[in-house]
Coordinates of C-alpha atoms and ligand atoms in Angstrom, one line a residue:
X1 CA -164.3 106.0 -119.2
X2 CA -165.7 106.8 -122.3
X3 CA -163.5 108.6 -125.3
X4 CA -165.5 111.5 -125.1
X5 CA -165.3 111.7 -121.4
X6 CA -161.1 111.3 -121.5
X7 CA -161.1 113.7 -123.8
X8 CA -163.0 115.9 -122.1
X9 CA -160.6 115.6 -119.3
X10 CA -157.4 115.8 -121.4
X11 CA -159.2 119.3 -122.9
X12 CA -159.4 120.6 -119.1
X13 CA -156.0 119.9 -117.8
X14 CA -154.9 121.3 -121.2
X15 CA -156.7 124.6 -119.9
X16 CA -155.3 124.6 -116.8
X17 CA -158.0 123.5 -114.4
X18 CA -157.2 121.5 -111.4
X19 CA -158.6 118.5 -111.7
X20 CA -160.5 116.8 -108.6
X21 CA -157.2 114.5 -107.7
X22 CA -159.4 110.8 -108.4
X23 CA -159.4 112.5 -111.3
X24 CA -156.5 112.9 -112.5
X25 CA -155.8 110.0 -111.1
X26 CA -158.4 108.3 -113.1
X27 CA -156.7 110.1 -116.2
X28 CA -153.3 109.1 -115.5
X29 CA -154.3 106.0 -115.0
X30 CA -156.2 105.8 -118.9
X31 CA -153.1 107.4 -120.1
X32 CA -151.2 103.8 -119.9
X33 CA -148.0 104.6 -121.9
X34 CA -145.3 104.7 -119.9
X35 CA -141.5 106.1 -120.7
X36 CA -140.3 103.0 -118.8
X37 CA -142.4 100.6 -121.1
X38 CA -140.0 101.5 -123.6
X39 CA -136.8 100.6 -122.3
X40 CA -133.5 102.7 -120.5
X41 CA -132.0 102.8 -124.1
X42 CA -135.1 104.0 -126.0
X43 CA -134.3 107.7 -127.5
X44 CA -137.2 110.4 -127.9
X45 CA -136.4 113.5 -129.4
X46 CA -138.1 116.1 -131.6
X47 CA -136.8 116.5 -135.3
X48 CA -137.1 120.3 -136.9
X49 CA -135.5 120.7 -140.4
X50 CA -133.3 123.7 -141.8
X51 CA -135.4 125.2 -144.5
X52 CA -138.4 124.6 -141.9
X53 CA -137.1 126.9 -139.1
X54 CA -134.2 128.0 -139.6
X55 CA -135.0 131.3 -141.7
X56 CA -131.7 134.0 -142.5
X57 CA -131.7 133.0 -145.8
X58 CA -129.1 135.0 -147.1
X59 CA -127.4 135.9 -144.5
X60 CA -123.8 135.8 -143.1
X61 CA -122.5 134.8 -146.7
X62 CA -125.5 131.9 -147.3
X63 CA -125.9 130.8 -150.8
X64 CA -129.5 130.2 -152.5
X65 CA -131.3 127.0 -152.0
X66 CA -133.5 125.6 -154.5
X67 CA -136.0 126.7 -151.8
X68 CA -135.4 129.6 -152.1
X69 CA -135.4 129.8 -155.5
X70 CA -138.5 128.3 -155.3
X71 CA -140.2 130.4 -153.4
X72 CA -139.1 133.5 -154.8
X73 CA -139.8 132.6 -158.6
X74 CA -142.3 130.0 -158.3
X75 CA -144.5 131.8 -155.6
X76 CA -147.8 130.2 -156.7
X77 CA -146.4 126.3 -156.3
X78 CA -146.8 127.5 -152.3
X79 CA -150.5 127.7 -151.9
X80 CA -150.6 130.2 -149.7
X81 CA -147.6 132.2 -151.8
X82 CA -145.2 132.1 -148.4
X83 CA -141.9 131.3 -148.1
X84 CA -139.4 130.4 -145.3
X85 CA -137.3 133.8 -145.5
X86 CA -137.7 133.8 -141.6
X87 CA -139.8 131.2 -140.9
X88 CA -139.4 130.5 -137.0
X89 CA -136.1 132.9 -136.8
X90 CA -134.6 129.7 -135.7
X91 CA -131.1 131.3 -136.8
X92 CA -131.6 133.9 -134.7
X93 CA -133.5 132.1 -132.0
X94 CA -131.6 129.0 -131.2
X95 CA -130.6 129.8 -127.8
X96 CA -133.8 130.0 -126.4
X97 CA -135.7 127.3 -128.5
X98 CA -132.6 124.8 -127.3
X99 CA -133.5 126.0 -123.8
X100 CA -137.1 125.5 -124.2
X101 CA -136.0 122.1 -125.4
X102 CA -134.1 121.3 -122.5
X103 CA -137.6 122.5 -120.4
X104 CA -139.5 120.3 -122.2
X105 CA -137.3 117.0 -120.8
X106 CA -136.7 116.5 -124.7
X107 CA -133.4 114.0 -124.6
X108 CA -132.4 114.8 -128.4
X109 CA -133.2 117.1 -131.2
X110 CA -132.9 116.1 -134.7
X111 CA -131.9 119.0 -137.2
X112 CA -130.3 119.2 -140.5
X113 CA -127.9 121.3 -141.9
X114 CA -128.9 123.8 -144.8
X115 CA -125.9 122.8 -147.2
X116 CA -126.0 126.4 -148.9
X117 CA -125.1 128.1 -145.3
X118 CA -121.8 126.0 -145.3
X119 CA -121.0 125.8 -148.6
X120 CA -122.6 128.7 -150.5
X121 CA -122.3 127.4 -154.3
X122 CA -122.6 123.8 -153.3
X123 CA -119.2 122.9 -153.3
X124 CA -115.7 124.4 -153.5
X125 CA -115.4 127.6 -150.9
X126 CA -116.7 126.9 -147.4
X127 CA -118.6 129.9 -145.6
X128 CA -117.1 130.2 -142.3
X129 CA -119.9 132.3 -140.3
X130 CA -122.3 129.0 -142.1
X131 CA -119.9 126.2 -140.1
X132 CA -119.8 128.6 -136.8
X133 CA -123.9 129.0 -136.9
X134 CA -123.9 125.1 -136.6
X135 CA -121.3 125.0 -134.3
X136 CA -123.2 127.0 -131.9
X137 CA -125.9 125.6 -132.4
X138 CA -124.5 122.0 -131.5
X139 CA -122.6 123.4 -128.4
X140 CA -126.1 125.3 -127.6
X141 CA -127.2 121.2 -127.4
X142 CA -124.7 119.9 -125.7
X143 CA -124.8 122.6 -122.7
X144 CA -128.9 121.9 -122.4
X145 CA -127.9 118.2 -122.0
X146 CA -129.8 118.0 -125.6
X147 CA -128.4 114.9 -127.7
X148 CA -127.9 116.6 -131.7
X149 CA -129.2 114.5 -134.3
X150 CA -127.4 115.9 -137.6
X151 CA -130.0 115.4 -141.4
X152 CA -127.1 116.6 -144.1
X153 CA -129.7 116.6 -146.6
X154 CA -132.8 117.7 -145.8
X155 CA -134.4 118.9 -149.4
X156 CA -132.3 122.4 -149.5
X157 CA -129.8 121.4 -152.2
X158 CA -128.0 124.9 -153.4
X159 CA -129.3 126.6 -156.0
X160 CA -125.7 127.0 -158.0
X161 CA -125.9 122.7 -158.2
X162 CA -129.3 123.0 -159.5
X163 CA -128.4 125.0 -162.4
X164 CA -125.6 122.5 -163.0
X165 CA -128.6 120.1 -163.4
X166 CA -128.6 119.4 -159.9
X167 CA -129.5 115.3 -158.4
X168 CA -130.2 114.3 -161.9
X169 CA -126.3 115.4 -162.7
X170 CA -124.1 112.2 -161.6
X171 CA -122.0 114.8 -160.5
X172 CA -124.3 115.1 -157.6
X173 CA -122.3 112.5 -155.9
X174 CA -118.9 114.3 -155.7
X175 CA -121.2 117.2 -154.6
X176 CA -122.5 115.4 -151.7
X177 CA -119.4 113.7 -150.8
X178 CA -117.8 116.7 -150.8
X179 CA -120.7 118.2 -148.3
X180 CA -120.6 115.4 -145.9
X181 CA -116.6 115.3 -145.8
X182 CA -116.9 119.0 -145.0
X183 CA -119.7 118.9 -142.2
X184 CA -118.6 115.4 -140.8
X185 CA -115.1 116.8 -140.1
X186 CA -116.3 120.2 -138.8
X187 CA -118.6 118.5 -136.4
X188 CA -117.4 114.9 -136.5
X189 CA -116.0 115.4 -132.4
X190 CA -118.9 116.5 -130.8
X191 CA -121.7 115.1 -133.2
X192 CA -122.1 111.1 -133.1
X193 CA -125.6 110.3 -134.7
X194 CA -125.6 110.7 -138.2
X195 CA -128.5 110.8 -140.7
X196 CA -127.5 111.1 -144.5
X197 CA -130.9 111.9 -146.1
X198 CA -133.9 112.9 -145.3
X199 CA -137.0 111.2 -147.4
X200 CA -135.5 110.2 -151.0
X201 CA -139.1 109.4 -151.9
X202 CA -140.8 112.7 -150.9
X203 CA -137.8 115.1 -152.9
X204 CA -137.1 112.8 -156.1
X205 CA -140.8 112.6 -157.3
X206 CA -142.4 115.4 -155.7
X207 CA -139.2 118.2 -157.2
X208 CA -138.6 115.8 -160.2
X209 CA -142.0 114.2 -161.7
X210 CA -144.4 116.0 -160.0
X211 CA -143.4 119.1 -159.6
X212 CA -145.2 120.1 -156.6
X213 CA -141.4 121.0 -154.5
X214 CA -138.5 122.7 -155.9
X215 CA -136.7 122.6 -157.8
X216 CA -140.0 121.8 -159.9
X217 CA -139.3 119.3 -162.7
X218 CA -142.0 116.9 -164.4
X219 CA -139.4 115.2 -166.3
X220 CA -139.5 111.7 -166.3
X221 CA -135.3 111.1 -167.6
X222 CA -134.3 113.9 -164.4
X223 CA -136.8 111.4 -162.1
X224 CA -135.0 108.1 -163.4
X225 CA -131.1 109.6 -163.1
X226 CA -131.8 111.2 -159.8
X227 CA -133.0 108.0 -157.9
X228 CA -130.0 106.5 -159.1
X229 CA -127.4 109.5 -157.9
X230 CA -129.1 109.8 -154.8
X231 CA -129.1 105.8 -154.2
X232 CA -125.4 106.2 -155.1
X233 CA -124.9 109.0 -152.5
X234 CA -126.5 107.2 -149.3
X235 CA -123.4 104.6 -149.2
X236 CA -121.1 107.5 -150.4
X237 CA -121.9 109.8 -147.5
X238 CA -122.5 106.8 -144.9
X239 CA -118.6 106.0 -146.4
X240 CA -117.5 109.5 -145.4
X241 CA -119.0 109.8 -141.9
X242 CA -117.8 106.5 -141.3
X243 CA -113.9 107.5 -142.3
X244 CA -114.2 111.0 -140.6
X245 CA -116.3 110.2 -137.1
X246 CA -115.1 107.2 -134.6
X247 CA -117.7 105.6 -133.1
X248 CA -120.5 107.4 -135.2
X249 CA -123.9 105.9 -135.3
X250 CA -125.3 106.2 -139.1
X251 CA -128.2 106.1 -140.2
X252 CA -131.2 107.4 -143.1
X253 CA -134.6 108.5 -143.1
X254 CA -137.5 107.2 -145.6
X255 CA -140.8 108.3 -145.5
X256 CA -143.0 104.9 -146.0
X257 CA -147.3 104.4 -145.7
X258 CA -148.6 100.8 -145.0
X259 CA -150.6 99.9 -148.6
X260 CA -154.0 98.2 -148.9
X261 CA -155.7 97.0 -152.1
X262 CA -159.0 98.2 -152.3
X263 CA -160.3 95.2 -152.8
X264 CA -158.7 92.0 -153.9
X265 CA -159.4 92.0 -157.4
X266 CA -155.8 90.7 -159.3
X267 CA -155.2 93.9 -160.5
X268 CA -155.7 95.9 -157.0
X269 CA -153.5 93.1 -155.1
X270 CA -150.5 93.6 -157.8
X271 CA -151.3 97.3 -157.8
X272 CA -150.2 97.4 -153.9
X273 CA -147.3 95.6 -154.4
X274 CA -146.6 97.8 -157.5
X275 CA -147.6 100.8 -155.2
X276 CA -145.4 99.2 -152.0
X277 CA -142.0 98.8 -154.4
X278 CA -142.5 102.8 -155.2
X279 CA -143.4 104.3 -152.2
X280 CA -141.8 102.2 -149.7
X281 CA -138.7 100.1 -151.1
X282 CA -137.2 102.1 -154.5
X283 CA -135.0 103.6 -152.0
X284 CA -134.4 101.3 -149.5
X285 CA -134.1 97.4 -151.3
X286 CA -130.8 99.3 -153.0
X287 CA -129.5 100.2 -149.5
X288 CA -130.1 97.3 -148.0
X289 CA -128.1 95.1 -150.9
X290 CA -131.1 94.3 -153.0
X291 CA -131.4 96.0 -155.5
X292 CA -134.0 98.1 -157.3
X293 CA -137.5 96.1 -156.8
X294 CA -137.9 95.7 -160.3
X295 CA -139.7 92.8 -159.9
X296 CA -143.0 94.6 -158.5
X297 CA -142.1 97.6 -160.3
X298 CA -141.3 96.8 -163.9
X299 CA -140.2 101.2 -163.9
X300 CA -137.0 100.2 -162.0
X301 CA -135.6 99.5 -166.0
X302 CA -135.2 102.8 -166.8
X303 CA -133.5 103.4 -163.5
X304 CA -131.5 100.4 -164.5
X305 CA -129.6 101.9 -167.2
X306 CA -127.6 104.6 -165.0
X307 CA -126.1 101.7 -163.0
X308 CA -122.2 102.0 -164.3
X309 CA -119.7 99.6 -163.3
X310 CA -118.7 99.8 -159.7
X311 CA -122.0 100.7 -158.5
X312 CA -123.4 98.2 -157.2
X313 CA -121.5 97.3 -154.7
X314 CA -121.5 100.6 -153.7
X315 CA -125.6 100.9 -153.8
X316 CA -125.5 99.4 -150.6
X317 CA -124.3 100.3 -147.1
X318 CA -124.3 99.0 -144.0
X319 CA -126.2 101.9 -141.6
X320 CA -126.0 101.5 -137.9
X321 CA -129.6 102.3 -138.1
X322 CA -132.7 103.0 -140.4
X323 CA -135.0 106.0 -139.9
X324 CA -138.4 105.2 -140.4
X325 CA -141.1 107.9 -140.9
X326 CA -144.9 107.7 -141.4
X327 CA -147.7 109.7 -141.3
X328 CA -150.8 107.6 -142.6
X329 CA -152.1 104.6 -145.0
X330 CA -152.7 104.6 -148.3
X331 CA -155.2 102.0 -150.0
X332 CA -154.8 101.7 -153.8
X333 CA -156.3 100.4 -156.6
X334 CA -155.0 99.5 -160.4
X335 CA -155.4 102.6 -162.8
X336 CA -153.0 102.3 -166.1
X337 CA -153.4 105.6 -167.4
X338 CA -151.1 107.0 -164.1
X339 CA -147.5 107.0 -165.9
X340 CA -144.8 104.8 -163.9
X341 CA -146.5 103.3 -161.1
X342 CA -150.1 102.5 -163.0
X343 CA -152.2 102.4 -159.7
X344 CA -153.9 105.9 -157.8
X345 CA -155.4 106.0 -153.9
X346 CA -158.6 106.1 -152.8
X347 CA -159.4 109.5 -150.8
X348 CA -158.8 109.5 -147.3
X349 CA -162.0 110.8 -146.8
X350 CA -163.7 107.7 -148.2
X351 CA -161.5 105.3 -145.8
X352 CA -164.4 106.1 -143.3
X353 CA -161.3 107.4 -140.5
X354 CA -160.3 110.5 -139.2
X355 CA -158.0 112.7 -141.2
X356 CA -155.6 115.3 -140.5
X357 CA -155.1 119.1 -141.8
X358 CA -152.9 117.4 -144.6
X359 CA -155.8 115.2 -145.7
X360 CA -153.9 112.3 -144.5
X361 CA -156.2 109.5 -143.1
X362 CA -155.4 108.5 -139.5
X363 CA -154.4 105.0 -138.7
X364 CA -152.3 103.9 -136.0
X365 CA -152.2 100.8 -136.8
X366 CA -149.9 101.4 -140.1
X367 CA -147.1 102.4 -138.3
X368 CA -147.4 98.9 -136.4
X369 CA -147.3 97.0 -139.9
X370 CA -144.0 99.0 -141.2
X371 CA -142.3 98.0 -138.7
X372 CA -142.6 94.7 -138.7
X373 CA -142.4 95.2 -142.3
X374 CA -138.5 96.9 -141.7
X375 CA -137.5 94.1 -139.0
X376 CA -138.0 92.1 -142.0
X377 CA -134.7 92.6 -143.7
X378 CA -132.0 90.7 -142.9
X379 CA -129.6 93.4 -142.7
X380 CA -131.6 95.7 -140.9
X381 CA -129.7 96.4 -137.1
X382 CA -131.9 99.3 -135.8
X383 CA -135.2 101.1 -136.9
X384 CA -135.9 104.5 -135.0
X385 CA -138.7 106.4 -135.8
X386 CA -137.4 109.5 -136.8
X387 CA -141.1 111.2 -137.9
X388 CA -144.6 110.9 -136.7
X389 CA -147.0 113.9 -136.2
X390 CA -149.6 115.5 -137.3
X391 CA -151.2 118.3 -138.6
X392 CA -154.9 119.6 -136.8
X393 CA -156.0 123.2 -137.0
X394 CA -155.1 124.9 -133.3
X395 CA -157.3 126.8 -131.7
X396 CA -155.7 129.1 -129.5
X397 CA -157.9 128.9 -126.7
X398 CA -157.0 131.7 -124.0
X399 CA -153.2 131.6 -125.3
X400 CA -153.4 128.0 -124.5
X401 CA -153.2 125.5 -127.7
X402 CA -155.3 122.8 -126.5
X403 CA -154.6 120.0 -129.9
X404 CA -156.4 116.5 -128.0
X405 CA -156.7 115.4 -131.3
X406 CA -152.6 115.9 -132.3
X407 CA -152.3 114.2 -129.1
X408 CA -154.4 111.5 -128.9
X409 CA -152.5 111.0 -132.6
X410 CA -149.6 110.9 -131.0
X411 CA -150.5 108.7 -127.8
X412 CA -152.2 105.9 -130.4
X413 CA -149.3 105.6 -132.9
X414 CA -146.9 105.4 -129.8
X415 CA -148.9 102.4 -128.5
X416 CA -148.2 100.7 -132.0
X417 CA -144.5 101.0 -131.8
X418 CA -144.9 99.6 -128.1
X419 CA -146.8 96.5 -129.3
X420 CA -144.0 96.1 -132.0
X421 CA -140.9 96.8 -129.9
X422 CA -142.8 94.1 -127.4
X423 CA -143.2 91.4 -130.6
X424 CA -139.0 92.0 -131.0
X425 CA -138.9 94.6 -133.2
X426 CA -135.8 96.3 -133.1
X427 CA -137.2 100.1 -132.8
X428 CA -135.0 102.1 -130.5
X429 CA -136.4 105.4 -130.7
X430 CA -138.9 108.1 -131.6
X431 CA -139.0 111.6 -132.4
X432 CA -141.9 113.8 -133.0
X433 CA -142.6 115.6 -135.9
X434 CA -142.2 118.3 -134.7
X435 CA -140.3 120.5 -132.2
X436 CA -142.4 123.6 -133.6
X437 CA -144.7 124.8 -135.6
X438 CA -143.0 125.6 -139.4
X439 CA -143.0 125.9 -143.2
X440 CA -144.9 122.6 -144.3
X441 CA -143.0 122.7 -148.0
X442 CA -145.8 123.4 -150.5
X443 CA -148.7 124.2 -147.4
X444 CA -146.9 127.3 -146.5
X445 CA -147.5 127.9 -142.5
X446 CA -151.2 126.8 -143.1
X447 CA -150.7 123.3 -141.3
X448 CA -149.1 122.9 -138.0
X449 CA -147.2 119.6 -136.9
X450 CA -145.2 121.6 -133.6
X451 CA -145.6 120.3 -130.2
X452 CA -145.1 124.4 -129.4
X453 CA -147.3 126.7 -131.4
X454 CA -145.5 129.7 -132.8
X455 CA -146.6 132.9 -134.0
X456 CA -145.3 133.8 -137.0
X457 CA -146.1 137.8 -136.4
X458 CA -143.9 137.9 -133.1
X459 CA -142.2 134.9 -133.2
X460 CA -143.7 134.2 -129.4
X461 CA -143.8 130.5 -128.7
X462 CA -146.3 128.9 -126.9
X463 CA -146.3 125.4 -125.6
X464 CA -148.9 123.0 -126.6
X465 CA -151.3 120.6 -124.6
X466 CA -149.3 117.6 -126.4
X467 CA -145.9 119.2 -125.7
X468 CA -147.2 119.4 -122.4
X469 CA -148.0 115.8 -122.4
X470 CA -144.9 115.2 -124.2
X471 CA -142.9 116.3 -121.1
X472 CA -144.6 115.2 -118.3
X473 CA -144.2 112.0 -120.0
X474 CA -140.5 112.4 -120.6
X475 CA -140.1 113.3 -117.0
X476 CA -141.4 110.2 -116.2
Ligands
GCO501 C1 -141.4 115.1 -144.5 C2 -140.4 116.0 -144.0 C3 -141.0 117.1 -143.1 C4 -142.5 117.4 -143.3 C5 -143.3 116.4 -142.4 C6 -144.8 116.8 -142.5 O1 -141.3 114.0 -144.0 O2 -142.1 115.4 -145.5 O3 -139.4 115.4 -143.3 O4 -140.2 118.1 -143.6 O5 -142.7 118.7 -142.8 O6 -143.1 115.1 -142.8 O7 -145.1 116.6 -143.9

């Protein structure tokens, strides 16, 4: 069967049609993966963040977040000027979304908690209606036989911290201590998998030096002292969780894109590795005991110079697991004028593949390479893939969203983290980016990742051909 043809078959079960039953059967049969070829332990989920979905932005007693400061005062950083005031109503909605969940055959739902709900000025007075939202929310989970995955930090930091100067304060790492102590004891008893961070290298450069995501610095001394406090507060809130929850599986996210040279020109080899120690290790070489990659990123001296005594021990931490999130490639080439990093990609669009509504090139076989590239490390126990996805314009066809393309996405990165898993890789899990359609951060609601459309004027949700996929094959 040709590509076109299995599409064209994926496109009419997605509508609905009964398929002639050789068929389907022919179908099935193409569709190879297998639950089962993962292994009994493997765990699939769905990961959401607060900001995302969660909407109720100031209510019961929540604080600002730098989101919504963002948002509110910095409306044309968003490019379609929208904000995630109510996003998917998740706050209001949880009952039925958990439910839908729990329809779906989802086995576990990665969230975070929006740090402003439960501790409204960053640190100091708790709100209690913030810790009860979560706790329903968790118990909501449990009852739908829904494992919780808990992000503390997923890019919302509270407004107040900001304008005490926020992750480029060292005082960031009381902060977040305090934060982690507060939620890890709240939830410690019914909550056992743990992730402390969510992307250090998306919200360090892109709110720091770039400017693109709140809070919306381009200041190269905030970039430098906030990689450093927020290397400093992976091991401090790994620390906490382990003290205040027995038997608690711990573990952080990094986002992370397989590099190419462009060519192999000197310059364009060392600008991949120069491009690899920024994008991929700056965050997790420290973490894992080694230290800033200075050596491929001659930058890491300026980060250097924040290191007190004490910390470097402490830089490290030994996580039960590391989340390991990728989207696409990039392929790079040397360009000194480009402060820091000196190097700059080539356009997706030139890479000759197929892109996604992000402008992010499609290629499979990337997420196959970081992998091995994460089994690697000594120290490294577990990888679970805590985001794929992808973006493709949905076009709601009869009220059904028929995405092939997000899930032929989907169906060809998952056959890369087979073949790994089957060279000895030790990947124990994937979740899908993501549960629903949300606020994509500086896109606005323009792109949409969800495996269930939503829409955004009534809030109606409406599962998609992948999601449909998604839980046939989780019924499996
Ligand atoms: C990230 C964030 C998500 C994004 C997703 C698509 O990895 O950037 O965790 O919040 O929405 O990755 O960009």
């Amino acid at each position: 069967m040709t590509r076109e043809e299995y599409l064209k078959l994926t496109s009419l079960l997605a509508a609905g049609s009964l398929l002639p039953t050789h068929l389907l059967a022919q179908l099935l049969a193409e569709d190879e993966l297998k639950r089962s070829d993962f292994g009994k332990d493997f765990v699939w989920g769905t990961a959401t963040a607060a900001y995302q979905i969660e909407g109720g932005w100031n209510e019961d007693g929540k604080g600002e977040s730098i989101w919504d400061h963002f948002t509110h005062y910095k409306k044309g950083k968003i490019k379609t000027r929208e904000n995630g005031d109510v996003a998917c109503d998740f706050y209001h909605r949880y009952e039925s979304d958990i439910e839908l969940m729990r329809k779906m055959n989802i086995p576990a739902s990665r969230f975070s908690i929006a740090w402003s709900r439960v501790l409204p000025q960053g640190t100091g007075t708790v709100n209690q209606k913030g810790i009860d939202f979560y706790h329903r929310v968790i118990d909501k989970c449990l009852n739908e036989n829904v494992a919780p995955y808990i992000t503390c930090y997923h890019w919302d930091l509270p407004q107040a911290l900001e304008d005490k100067g926020g992750w480029a304060n060292r005082d960031s790492i009381q902060w977040f201590e305090e934060f982690v102590d507060t939620i890890s004891k709240a939830y410690g008893d019914k909550v056992k998998n743990w992730m402390v961070f969510n992307e250090p290298m998306a919200f360090v450069p892109l709110g720091h030096l770039i400017g693109i995501h709140a809070p919306g610095h381009v200041n190269f001394g905030k970039f430098y002292r906030a990689v450093h406090n927020v290397v400093m507060c992976h091991g401090a809130g790994g620390r906490i969780i382990r003290k205040n929850v027995p038997e608690a599986n711990i573990g952080t996210t990094f986002s992370c894109s397989h590099i190419d040279a462009k060519n192999d020109k000197p310059a364009n080899v060392k600008a991949a590795r120069r491009a690899d120690a920024f994008i991929n290790r700056l965050f997790l070489d420290p973490i894992m005991g080694l230290g800033y990659p200075k050596a491929d990123l001659p930058a890491c001296k300026h980060i250097e110079k924040h290191i007190l005594p004490g910390d470097a021990e402490k830089m490290a931490f030994d996580f039960d697991f590391i989340g390991l999130q990728n989207y696409s490639r990039m392929v790079v080439y040397k360009l000194g004028l480009i402060p820091i990093i000196h190097f700059a990609n080539v356009p997706a669009k030139k890479l000759g593949h197929d892109m996604t509504e992000m402008g992010w090139e499609v290629y499979p076989e990337g997420i196959y390479k970081l992998l091995k590239k994460y089994a690697g490390y000594k120290n490294m126990k577990k990888i679970i893939v805590t985001e794929n996805g992808a973006a493709f314009p949905d076009e709601n066809i009869g009220g059904e969203i028929n995405d092939t393309k997000r899930l032929q996405f989907i169906k060809d990165y998952l056959r890369q983290v087979l073949k790994a898993k089957q060279e000895g890789v030790p990947v124990d899990g994937y979740f899908i980016w993501s549960f629903m359609d949300n606020f994509e951060w500086a896109e606005g609601f323009r792109t949409r990742f969800g495996l269930v459309g939503v829409d955004f004027e009534t809030q109606k949700r409406t599962i998609k051909a992948s999601g449909k996929w998604f839980s046939e094959f989780l019924k499996q």
